C-alpha positions as a printed Julia matrix, in Angstrom:
306×3 Matrix{Float64}:
 46.78  22.0   123.86
 46.29  24.23  120.84
 43.15  26.11  119.88
 43.45  24.65  116.38
 42.32  21.33  117.87
 38.81  22.72  118.05
 38.65  24.05  114.49
 36.52  22.13  112.01
 35.1   22.94  108.56
 32.17  25.31  108.92
 33.17  26.27  112.46
 32.56  29.93  111.73
 28.79  29.4   111.63
 26.83  29.16  114.85
 23.68  27.14  114.42
 20.76  26.88  116.78
 18.13  24.37  117.71
 14.64  25.77  117.57
 13.91  29.34  116.54
 17.27  30.94  117.31
 18.78  32.8   114.37
 21.22  35.58  113.73
 23.18  37.82  116.07
 22.16  40.53  118.49
 20.09  43.32  117.01
 19.73  46.6   118.89
 16.1   46.89  117.79
 13.51  45.5   120.22
 11.42  42.51  119.22
  7.89  43.56  120.12
  5.95  40.97  122.07
  2.56  42.31  120.98
 -0.11  39.86  122.06
  1.72  37.21  124.07
  2.21  34.0   122.1
  3.45  30.7   123.52
  7.23  30.52  123.84
  9.1   27.56  122.31
 10.69  26.44  125.6
  8.99  25.29  128.78
 11.91  24.23  131.02
 14.91  26.55  131.35
 18.03  25.81  133.42
 20.81  28.38  133.95
 24.35  27.23  134.83
 27.24  29.42  135.91
 28.8   31.65  138.56
 27.97  35.09  140.02
 27.27  36.5   136.55
 24.41  34.03  136.06
 23.26  34.3   139.67
 22.67  38.01  139.05
 25.21  39.69  141.34
 24.99  43.47  140.96
 21.23  43.44  140.36
 19.6   43.57  143.82
 15.97  42.5   144.09
 14.4   41.55  147.44
 11.66  39.54  145.7
 14.13  37.19  143.96
 15.88  34.17  145.53
 19.03  35.3   147.29
 17.98  38.94  146.97
 19.33  39.32  143.42
 17.61  39.24  140.05
 19.93  39.25  137.03
 19.68  38.6   133.32
 18.65  34.93  133.67
 15.62  35.83  135.83
 14.65  38.51  133.32
 14.84  35.99  130.48
 12.74  33.48  132.44
 10.13  36.15  133.11
  9.8   36.8   129.38
  9.84  33.14  128.33
  7.11  32.3   130.84
  4.58  34.65  129.23
  1.79  32.6   127.67
  3.11  29.33  129.16
  1.49  28.13  132.35
  3.74  25.05  132.27
  6.99  27.04  132.2
  9.59  26.14  134.84
 12.96  27.76  135.58
 15.93  26.65  137.69
 19.15  28.59  138.28
 22.05  26.45  139.51
 24.6   29.3   139.52
 26.94  29.7   142.51
 29.19  32.73  142.95
 32.95  32.27  142.76
 33.09  28.92  140.99
 35.72  28.03  138.41
 34.79  26.39  135.12
 35.65  22.86  136.3
 33.67  23.37  139.5
 30.64  24.56  137.54
 30.78  21.49  135.33
 31.37  19.07  138.21
 28.65  20.52  140.43
 25.99  21.62  137.94
 26.14  19.47  134.8
 24.56  16.36  136.32
 21.78  18.23  138.15
 21.08  20.29  135.02
 20.65  17.19  132.86
 18.49  15.54  135.54
 16.08  18.5   135.36
 15.42  17.63  131.68
 15.61  21.18  130.3
 14.78  22.15  126.74
 16.84  25.36  127.13
 20.19  25.71  128.94
 22.4   28.76  129.35
 26.01  28.14  130.38
 28.52  30.84  131.27
 31.81  29.77  132.86
 35.5   30.6   132.88
 35.61  34.24  133.95
 37.0   33.47  137.4
 39.61  31.15  135.86
 40.91  33.81  133.5
 40.78  36.8   135.86
 41.93  35.28  139.15
 43.67  32.0   138.33
 45.54  32.57  135.06
 43.54  29.81  133.41
 44.69  28.29  130.12
 41.92  29.1   127.59
 42.63  26.02  125.48
 42.53  23.58  128.4
 39.39  25.3   129.61
 37.86  24.87  126.16
 38.43  21.1   126.29
 36.52  20.93  129.58
 33.72  23.1   128.22
 33.49  21.08  125.0
 32.88  17.84  126.93
 30.1   19.51  128.96
 28.4   20.97  125.89
 28.59  17.55  124.23
 26.6   16.09  127.13
 24.09  18.96  127.2
 23.56  18.91  123.45
 22.92  15.17  123.52
 19.75  15.82  125.56
 18.23  17.75  122.66
 18.14  21.02  124.63
 19.02  24.35  123.04
 22.39  25.32  124.55
 23.37  28.98  124.85
 27.05  29.79  125.52
 28.4   33.19  126.53
 31.58  34.78  125.28
 33.49  36.89  127.81
 33.19  40.7   127.81
 35.98  42.98  126.67
 37.78  44.19  129.81
 40.41  46.01  127.73
 39.77  49.42  129.3
 39.52  48.16  132.9
 42.64  48.79  135.04
 44.53  45.62  136.0
 42.01  43.41  134.19
 43.09  44.55  130.74
 45.98  42.08  130.82
 43.45  39.22  130.49
 42.08  40.57  127.21
 44.19  38.29  125.0
 43.24  35.14  126.91
 39.58  36.1   126.93
 39.73  36.61  123.16
 41.31  33.16  122.64
 38.74  31.52  124.94
 35.95  33.3   123.08
 37.11  31.87  119.75
 37.12  28.4   121.29
 33.59  29.01  122.61
 32.39  30.04  119.15
 33.86  26.86  117.67
 32.32  24.65  120.38
 28.92  26.24  119.77
 29.24  25.66  116.02
 30.26  22.04  116.54
 27.25  21.28  118.72
 24.71  23.49  116.94
 24.6   25.8   119.94
 23.82  29.5   120.28
 26.3   32.27  121.06
 25.32  35.1   123.41
 28.11  37.47  122.47
 29.14  39.77  125.31
 32.42  40.63  123.55
 30.65  42.41  120.69
 27.88  43.93  122.83
 29.21  47.47  122.56
 26.64  48.89  124.99
 28.71  47.29  127.75
 31.39  49.92  127.14
 29.19  52.39  129.03
 30.31  52.52  132.7
 26.69  52.55  133.84
 26.32  48.97  132.65
 28.66  47.85  135.42
 28.39  47.55  139.18
 30.72  49.74  141.25
 33.1   46.78  141.63
 33.63  46.79  137.81
 33.5   42.98  137.9
 29.74  42.47  137.8
 26.94  44.13  135.9
 24.5   46.73  137.18
 20.7   46.36  136.81
 21.02  48.24  133.52
 23.75  45.83  132.39
 21.7   42.75  133.29
 18.69  44.25  131.48
 20.8   44.88  128.36
 22.24  41.35  128.42
 18.78  39.81  128.82
 17.58  41.81  125.81
 20.53  40.61  123.75
 19.95  36.95  124.65
 16.24  37.1   123.84
 16.98  38.79  120.51
 19.63  36.18  119.75
 17.06  33.47  120.44
 14.65  35.34  118.15
 12.03  35.53  120.9
  9.51  38.41  120.97
  9.69  40.21  124.3
  8.65  43.32  126.19
 12.15  44.57  127.08
 13.17  47.88  125.56
 16.74  48.97  124.84
 17.95  51.8   127.02
 20.4   54.32  125.64
 22.01  56.12  128.58
 23.74  59.38  127.83
 27.54  59.23  127.78
 29.13  60.17  131.07
 30.99  63.5   130.99
 34.71  63.04  130.67
 36.6   63.55  133.91
 40.1   64.9   134.32
 43.16  62.65  134.32
 43.54  63.1   138.09
 39.89  62.25  138.73
 40.16  59.1   136.62
 43.31  57.91  138.4
 41.75  58.63  141.8
 38.67  56.59  140.88
 40.87  53.71  139.68
 42.87  53.74  142.92
 39.7   53.74  145.01
 38.34  50.83  143.0
 41.51  48.79  143.46
 41.54  49.5   147.22
 37.87  48.96  148.02
 36.81  46.35  145.46
 39.51  44.51  143.51
 41.94  43.63  146.33
 39.22  42.52  148.79
 37.6   40.46  146.04
 40.89  38.77  145.13
 41.67  38.03  148.79
 38.25  36.47  149.27
 39.03  34.12  146.38
 42.48  33.23  147.76
 41.65  33.05  151.47
 37.98  32.29  152.09
 36.92  33.1   155.65
 35.98  30.2   157.91
 32.75  31.91  158.89
 31.61  32.57  155.31
 28.17  31.05  154.69
 28.08  28.01  152.39
 27.45  28.87  148.77
 24.34  27.27  147.33
 22.57  27.35  144.0
 20.2   30.26  143.48
 17.16  28.21  142.37
 18.07  24.5   142.55
 14.49  23.35  141.95
 12.55  24.32  138.82
  9.57  26.56  139.43
  7.46  29.25  137.79
  9.25  32.46  136.91
  8.32  35.52  138.94
  5.09  36.97  137.63
  4.14  33.92  135.55
  1.0   31.83  136.1
  1.36  29.95  139.38
  4.06  32.27  140.73
  1.71  34.55  142.67
  0.94  38.18  142.09
  4.31  39.71  143.07
  5.38  42.46  140.65
  8.15  41.72  138.16
  9.91  45.03  138.7
 10.57  46.82  141.93
 10.03  50.62  141.94
 12.99  52.4   140.39
 14.57  49.31  138.87
 15.38  48.8   135.21
 12.87  46.48  133.75
């Protein structure tokens, strides 16, 4: 299957239902006095990225927060009727995400859906980006038919990451397919590939596969700006890390491969029999943390990026 199959006239423009316009702007959109948000029922679909791995938070379901929770917290301001469900399950491939989450997502009758899928296919299973795009296109067709605003994520640029850099070409091809699918269905692109802040190592968890609290915060800010939603998040500009020596860099890469990459790959190839079953983070829609009806728990734990 060729990527050209997905190209149509006007495919370079990504439309949006509702108030979404434009691309990510590094300037914060001030919330000022809270005004009602345009969406009241948000459903997140995906894998560990959407579940929030790398962003620990004891107050959140599963003990992790993530960019989707942060978005829900902002969207809930001024809306007592706001409800949020997160169907993400770590480790799933694109087809598994569609098979397991598409039906439940539609049944929840969302007016906003975020869908990120395909990273595990490309990194660990040598997935074909064009075949993956056909699967994704069918899912977005179904989601778009509900009238919900659909947000799709491009993959990040792993070009400078040891051993993952070889996937860069496939990720780029898949990203172009995602842009075309979004344009076809009047969807919204949350563009991780062009989010240059992610080049800072502090945006990433120590495993270099998932994002840190700072990374999740930055991604949430980008998505809200892309949706043209006023919010209280502020961009953080961490200072560049001092350059290490060649030997230090190679030693860090070797330690990462030994302690993170190989164990992660083995867990994908040979799951342990005693591993707990993987379940959706928030299968039932409910108030976002800190919103009316969610109790008085604080949105941000001490010392976290918020």
